[in-house]
C-alpha cells in the first residue's frame, strides 16, 4: 500500500488548491485522446474526435474530463486509503466500462504534464515525485478490484 | 511507427525552443527522473547525484544533445543514433522500461518551461518522437 509522508501530502494539497478542475480535466482527457489516439476506443459516442483541435474543443470531452478530475480530487482527500476510496469506481471500470488499467497510467502521466504546464518552476522535481506517487496510487486503486 | 511530415515540422520547431535551454533542461530531466523514479539511480552508482552536481549537469547535456542529433537527422534517426544504439545494447544495457521514464521527465521539463508552445499537437509529436528514439536505442538489445 502506498504511504505519503507529511511533506508529500502538503505538496499535493497545496498545488491542488490552485487547480481549476473544470479546465484541467478537459485538458487532460483531451490530451490523452490526442497523444494516445487508441484511447478514443472508449468514447465512440463523443462526436467529433477527428483532429487535435476538434478533440480539445469537444464539449463532451470537456465535461467528462471535469468529471474524471473531480473524482481525482476525492483521491486527494483520501490519500491514506486510495483503495477504499476507489473500490466502487474500480468495479465500474472493470465490469461495466472494460477499461484496460494501462490507461490509468497514461492519464496520470498526462495530468502530471498539465500540472507542469500550469505551474512551471513551482512544479519542482520533488513536487513531481509526490504527484507521480499519487497518480500511480490512484491507478493501482482503480485496478485493484479487477478480476 | 514513423513520423509524418507535419509531426517532423512540429518537432523541429519545438527543438528551436528547447535548444535555447538545452543544458538546463537536460539537468532538470535527470533530476526529475531520479526524484520520481529512484530505481533509475541504480545505473549511476559512480555518480554524484546531488541536484546541480557537475556530473549531473554534464550527463544531462549529453542526453539532450543526443536528442538534438536525432532532431537534426529526423529523416534518418537510426543512422544518427547508430553508435548510441550499440552503446546501450552492448555496454550500458539499460532496461527498456527506463526509456519511457526518461522520455516522460523530458516532456515534463519542456512543458514546464514552454507551456504556450507545448500544444496538444506538439505534445503528441514529441511523445511519438521520443518513443521512436527509444526504439532505436533498444533495437539491438536482442
CSV table of C-alpha atoms in Angstrom, one decimal:
chain,number,residue,atom,x,y,z
A,1,UNK,CA,0.0,0.0,0.0
A,2,UNK,CA,1.3,3.4,-0.9
A,3,UNK,CA,2.1,5.7,2.0
A,4,UNK,CA,2.5,9.5,1.8
A,5,UNK,CA,4.6,11.4,4.3
A,6,UNK,CA,3.5,14.9,5.6
A,7,UNK,CA,5.7,16.7,3.0
A,8,UNK,CA,4.2,14.8,0.1
A,9,UNK,CA,0.7,15.4,1.3
A,10,UNK,CA,1.4,19.1,1.7
A,11,UNK,CA,2.9,19.3,-1.8
A,12,UNK,CA,-0.1,17.6,-3.3
A,13,UNK,CA,-2.8,19.5,-1.5
A,14,UNK,CA,-1.2,22.9,-1.9
A,15,UNK,CA,-1.0,22.5,-5.6
A,16,UNK,CA,-4.4,21.0,-5.9
A,17,UNK,CA,-5.9,24.1,-4.3
A,18,UNK,CA,-4.8,26.2,-7.2
A,19,UNK,CA,-6.0,23.8,-10.0
A,20,UNK,CA,-9.1,24.8,-11.9
A,21,UNK,CA,-10.6,21.4,-12.1
A,22,UNK,CA,-13.0,22.3,-14.9
A,23,UNK,CA,-10.3,23.4,-17.3
A,24,UNK,CA,-7.5,21.0,-16.3
A,25,UNK,CA,-9.9,18.0,-16.5
A,26,UNK,CA,-10.8,18.7,-20.1
A,27,UNK,CA,-7.2,19.5,-21.0
A,28,UNK,CA,-6.0,16.2,-19.5
A,29,UNK,CA,-8.6,14.0,-21.1
A,30,UNK,CA,-8.3,15.8,-24.4
A,31,UNK,CA,-4.5,15.3,-24.5
A,32,UNK,CA,-4.9,11.7,-23.6
A,33,UNK,CA,-7.1,11.2,-26.7
A,34,UNK,CA,-4.7,13.3,-28.9
A,35,UNK,CA,-1.4,11.9,-27.7
A,36,UNK,CA,-2.6,8.2,-27.4
A,37,UNK,CA,-5.3,8.0,-30.1
A,38,UNK,CA,-6.1,4.4,-29.4
A,39,UNK,CA,-7.7,5.6,-26.1
A,40,UNK,CA,-10.5,7.0,-28.2
A,41,UNK,CA,-11.9,3.5,-28.4
A,42,UNK,CA,-13.8,4.2,-25.2
A,43,UNK,CA,-15.5,7.3,-26.5
A,44,UNK,CA,-17.3,6.3,-29.7
A,45,UNK,CA,-20.3,8.4,-28.8
A,46,UNK,CA,-18.4,11.6,-28.1
A,47,UNK,CA,-18.9,13.0,-31.6
A,48,UNK,CA,-16.1,14.8,-33.5
A,49,UNK,CA,-12.7,13.5,-32.5
A,50,UNK,CA,-11.1,13.8,-35.9
A,51,UNK,CA,-8.4,16.3,-35.1
A,52,UNK,CA,-6.4,17.7,-32.2
A,53,UNK,CA,-8.4,20.9,-32.2
A,54,UNK,CA,-11.7,19.0,-32.6
A,55,UNK,CA,-10.8,16.9,-29.5
A,56,UNK,CA,-9.6,19.8,-27.4
A,57,UNK,CA,-12.7,21.8,-28.2
A,58,UNK,CA,-15.2,18.9,-27.9
A,59,UNK,CA,-17.8,19.8,-25.2
A,60,UNK,CA,-18.3,16.1,-24.2
A,61,UNK,CA,-14.5,15.7,-23.7
A,62,UNK,CA,-14.5,18.8,-21.5
A,63,UNK,CA,-17.5,17.6,-19.5
A,64,UNK,CA,-16.1,14.1,-19.0
A,65,UNK,CA,-12.7,15.4,-18.2
A,66,UNK,CA,-14.2,17.6,-15.5
A,67,UNK,CA,-16.0,14.5,-14.0
A,68,UNK,CA,-12.8,12.5,-14.0
A,69,UNK,CA,-10.7,15.1,-12.4
A,70,UNK,CA,-13.3,15.9,-9.8
A,71,UNK,CA,-13.1,12.3,-8.8
A,72,UNK,CA,-9.4,12.7,-8.6
A,73,UNK,CA,-10.0,15.4,-6.1
A,74,UNK,CA,-11.5,12.7,-3.9
A,75,UNK,CA,-8.2,10.8,-4.0
A,76,UNK,CA,-6.5,13.8,-2.5
A,77,UNK,CA,-8.9,13.8,0.4
A,78,UNK,CA,-8.3,10.1,0.9
A,79,UNK,CA,-4.6,9.7,0.3
A,80,UNK,CA,-4.3,7.2,3.2
A,81,UNK,CA,-6.9,4.9,1.8
A,82,UNK,CA,-6.9,5.1,-2.0
A,83,UNK,CA,-8.0,1.5,-2.4
A,84,UNK,CA,-11.0,2.1,-0.2
A,85,UNK,CA,-11.9,5.4,-1.8
A,86,UNK,CA,-11.8,3.9,-5.4
A,87,UNK,CA,-13.3,0.5,-4.7
A,88,UNK,CA,-16.6,1.2,-6.4
A,89,UNK,CA,-15.1,3.1,-9.3
A,90,UNK,CA,-12.7,0.2,-9.8
A,91,UNK,CA,-15.6,-2.3,-10.1
A,92,UNK,CA,-17.3,0.1,-12.5
A,93,UNK,CA,-14.2,0.4,-14.7
A,94,UNK,CA,-13.8,-3.4,-14.8
A,95,UNK,CA,-17.3,-4.7,-15.0
A,96,UNK,CA,-19.1,-2.0,-17.0
A,97,UNK,CA,-16.5,0.1,-18.8
A,98,UNK,CA,-14.0,-2.6,-19.5
A,99,UNK,CA,-11.0,-0.2,-19.4
A,100,UNK,CA,-7.5,-1.7,-19.5
A,101,UNK,CA,-5.8,-0.3,-16.4
A,102,UNK,CA,-2.8,0.7,-18.5
A,103,UNK,CA,-5.0,3.7,-19.5
A,104,UNK,CA,-5.0,4.9,-15.9
A,105,UNK,CA,-1.2,5.2,-16.0
A,106,UNK,CA,-1.4,7.1,-19.3
A,107,UNK,CA,-3.9,9.6,-18.0
A,108,UNK,CA,-1.9,10.0,-14.7
A,109,UNK,CA,1.2,11.0,-16.7
A,110,UNK,CA,-0.8,13.4,-18.9
A,111,UNK,CA,-2.1,15.0,-15.8
A,112,UNK,CA,1.4,15.5,-14.5
A,113,UNK,CA,2.4,17.2,-17.7
A,114,UNK,CA,-0.7,19.5,-17.4
A,115,UNK,CA,0.4,20.4,-13.9
A,116,UNK,CA,3.9,21.2,-15.2
A,117,UNK,CA,2.5,23.5,-17.8
A,118,UNK,CA,0.3,25.3,-15.3
A,119,UNK,CA,2.8,25.7,-12.6
A,120,UNK,CA,6.2,25.9,-14.4
A,121,UNK,CA,9.1,26.3,-12.0
A,122,UNK,CA,6.8,25.7,-9.0
A,123,UNK,CA,6.4,22.1,-10.2
A,124,UNK,CA,9.8,21.1,-8.9
A,125,UNK,CA,11.3,17.6,-9.2
A,126,UNK,CA,10.1,16.9,-5.6
A,127,UNK,CA,6.6,18.1,-6.4
A,128,UNK,CA,6.5,15.9,-9.4
A,129,UNK,CA,7.7,13.0,-7.4
A,130,UNK,CA,4.9,13.4,-4.9
A,131,UNK,CA,2.4,13.6,-7.8
A,132,UNK,CA,3.8,10.6,-9.6
A,133,UNK,CA,3.3,8.7,-6.4
A,134,UNK,CA,-0.3,9.9,-6.2
A,135,UNK,CA,-1.2,9.1,-9.8
A,136,UNK,CA,0.4,5.7,-9.5
A,137,UNK,CA,-1.5,5.1,-6.3
A,138,UNK,CA,-4.8,6.1,-8.0
A,139,UNK,CA,-4.0,3.9,-11.0
A,140,UNK,CA,-3.4,0.9,-8.7
A,141,UNK,CA,-6.5,1.6,-6.6
A,142,UNK,CA,-8.6,1.8,-9.8
A,143,UNK,CA,-7.2,-1.6,-10.9
A,144,UNK,CA,-7.5,-3.2,-7.5
A,145,UNK,CA,-10.9,-4.8,-8.0
A,146,UNK,CA,-10.3,-6.1,-11.4
A,147,UNK,CA,-11.0,-9.8,-11.9
B,1,UNK,CA,5.6,3.8,-36.3
B,2,UNK,CA,7.0,6.6,-38.4
B,3,UNK,CA,6.7,10.4,-38.1
B,4,UNK,CA,4.5,12.3,-40.5
B,5,UNK,CA,5.7,15.4,-42.3
B,6,UNK,CA,3.6,17.6,-40.0
B,7,UNK,CA,5.0,15.9,-36.9
B,8,UNK,CA,8.5,16.4,-38.1
B,9,UNK,CA,7.9,20.1,-38.6
B,10,UNK,CA,6.4,20.4,-35.2
B,11,UNK,CA,9.3,18.5,-33.6
B,12,UNK,CA,11.9,20.6,-35.3
B,13,UNK,CA,10.1,23.8,-34.4
B,14,UNK,CA,9.9,22.9,-30.8
B,15,UNK,CA,13.6,21.9,-30.8
B,16,UNK,CA,14.3,25.5,-31.7
B,17,UNK,CA,12.9,26.5,-28.3
B,18,UNK,CA,14.4,23.6,-26.4
B,19,UNK,CA,17.9,24.2,-27.7
B,20,UNK,CA,18.0,27.7,-26.1
B,21,UNK,CA,17.9,26.0,-22.7
B,22,UNK,CA,19.3,22.6,-23.6
B,23,UNK,CA,21.7,22.1,-20.8
B,24,UNK,CA,19.3,23.3,-18.1
B,25,UNK,CA,16.6,21.0,-19.5
B,26,UNK,CA,19.0,18.1,-19.6
B,27,UNK,CA,20.0,18.5,-15.9
B,28,UNK,CA,16.3,19.1,-14.8
B,29,UNK,CA,15.2,16.0,-16.7
B,30,UNK,CA,17.7,13.8,-14.9
B,31,UNK,CA,16.8,15.4,-11.5
B,32,UNK,CA,13.1,14.7,-12.2
B,33,UNK,CA,14.0,11.1,-13.2
B,34,UNK,CA,15.9,10.4,-10.1
B,35,UNK,CA,13.4,12.0,-7.8
B,36,UNK,CA,10.3,10.4,-9.2
B,37,UNK,CA,11.9,7.0,-10.1
B,38,UNK,CA,14.6,6.3,-7.6
B,39,UNK,CA,15.3,2.9,-9.1
B,40,UNK,CA,16.9,4.7,-12.1
B,41,UNK,CA,19.7,5.7,-9.8
B,42,UNK,CA,20.9,2.1,-9.9
B,43,UNK,CA,22.5,2.9,-13.3
B,44,UNK,CA,24.7,5.6,-11.7
B,45,UNK,CA,26.4,4.3,-8.7
B,46,UNK,CA,29.6,6.1,-9.8
B,47,UNK,CA,27.9,9.5,-10.0
B,48,UNK,CA,27.4,12.3,-7.5
B,49,UNK,CA,23.6,12.7,-8.0
B,50,UNK,CA,23.0,15.7,-5.8
B,51,UNK,CA,21.0,18.3,-7.7
B,52,UNK,CA,23.3,20.6,-9.6
B,53,UNK,CA,26.4,18.3,-9.4
B,54,UNK,CA,28.9,18.7,-12.2
B,55,UNK,CA,28.4,15.1,-13.3
B,56,UNK,CA,24.6,15.5,-13.4
B,57,UNK,CA,25.0,18.7,-15.5
B,58,UNK,CA,27.5,17.1,-17.9
B,59,UNK,CA,25.4,14.0,-18.3
B,60,UNK,CA,22.1,16.0,-18.8
B,61,UNK,CA,23.8,18.0,-21.5
B,62,UNK,CA,24.9,14.8,-23.2
B,63,UNK,CA,21.4,13.3,-23.2
B,64,UNK,CA,19.7,16.4,-24.6
B,65,UNK,CA,22.5,16.8,-27.2
B,66,UNK,CA,21.8,13.3,-28.4
B,67,UNK,CA,18.1,14.2,-28.7
B,68,UNK,CA,19.2,17.2,-30.7
B,69,UNK,CA,21.2,14.9,-33.0
B,70,UNK,CA,18.1,12.9,-33.7
B,71,UNK,CA,16.1,16.0,-34.4
B,72,UNK,CA,18.8,17.3,-36.9
B,73,UNK,CA,18.7,13.9,-38.7
B,74,UNK,CA,15.0,13.4,-38.2
B,75,UNK,CA,14.7,11.7,-41.6
B,76,UNK,CA,17.2,9.0,-40.5
B,77,UNK,CA,17.2,8.6,-36.7
B,78,UNK,CA,18.6,5.0,-36.8
B,79,UNK,CA,21.6,6.4,-38.8
B,80,UNK,CA,22.1,9.3,-36.5
B,81,UNK,CA,21.9,7.2,-33.3
B,82,UNK,CA,23.7,4.0,-34.6
B,83,UNK,CA,26.7,4.4,-32.2
B,84,UNK,CA,24.4,5.2,-29.2
B,85,UNK,CA,22.2,2.2,-30.1
B,86,UNK,CA,25.2,-0.1,-29.9
B,87,UNK,CA,26.4,1.5,-26.7
B,88,UNK,CA,23.1,0.9,-25.0
B,89,UNK,CA,22.8,-2.6,-26.3
B,90,UNK,CA,26.3,-3.9,-25.5
B,91,UNK,CA,27.7,-1.7,-22.8
B,92,UNK,CA,25.0,0.2,-20.8
B,93,UNK,CA,22.2,-2.3,-21.1
B,94,UNK,CA,19.7,0.0,-19.5
B,95,UNK,CA,16.4,-1.9,-19.1
B,96,UNK,CA,14.0,-0.7,-21.9
B,97,UNK,CA,11.3,0.3,-19.4
B,98,UNK,CA,13.5,3.3,-18.3
B,99,UNK,CA,13.4,5.0,-21.7
B,100,UNK,CA,9.7,5.7,-21.1
B,101,UNK,CA,10.5,7.2,-17.7
B,102,UNK,CA,13.2,9.4,-19.1
B,103,UNK,CA,11.1,10.5,-22.0
B,104,UNK,CA,8.3,11.4,-19.7
B,105,UNK,CA,10.6,13.5,-17.5
B,106,UNK,CA,12.0,15.3,-20.5
B,107,UNK,CA,8.4,16.2,-21.6
B,108,UNK,CA,7.6,17.5,-18.1
B,109,UNK,CA,10.7,19.7,-18.2
B,110,UNK,CA,9.8,21.0,-21.6
B,111,UNK,CA,6.1,21.5,-20.7
B,112,UNK,CA,7.1,23.5,-17.5
B,113,UNK,CA,9.4,25.8,-19.5
B,114,UNK,CA,7.4,26.3,-22.7
B,115,UNK,CA,3.7,25.9,-21.8
B,116,UNK,CA,2.5,28.1,-24.6
B,117,UNK,CA,4.4,26.2,-27.2
B,118,UNK,CA,3.6,22.8,-25.8
B,119,UNK,CA,0.3,22.4,-27.5
B,120,UNK,CA,-1.6,19.1,-27.7
B,121,UNK,CA,-0.1,18.6,-31.2
B,122,UNK,CA,3.4,19.4,-30.0
B,123,UNK,CA,2.9,17.1,-27.0
B,124,UNK,CA,1.7,14.2,-29.3
B,125,UNK,CA,4.5,14.7,-31.8
B,126,UNK,CA,7.2,14.8,-29.1
B,127,UNK,CA,5.8,11.8,-27.2
B,128,UNK,CA,5.9,9.9,-30.5
B,129,UNK,CA,9.4,11.2,-31.4
B,130,UNK,CA,10.9,10.1,-28.1
B,131,UNK,CA,9.2,6.8,-28.5
B,132,UNK,CA,10.9,6.4,-31.9
B,133,UNK,CA,14.3,7.4,-30.3
B,134,UNK,CA,13.8,4.9,-27.5
B,135,UNK,CA,13.0,2.1,-30.1
B,136,UNK,CA,16.2,2.9,-32.0
B,137,UNK,CA,18.2,2.8,-28.8
B,138,UNK,CA,16.9,-0.6,-27.8
B,139,UNK,CA,16.8,-2.1,-31.3
B,140,UNK,CA,20.0,-4.1,-30.9
B,141,UNK,CA,19.2,-5.5,-27.4
B,142,UNK,CA,18.5,-9.0,-28.7
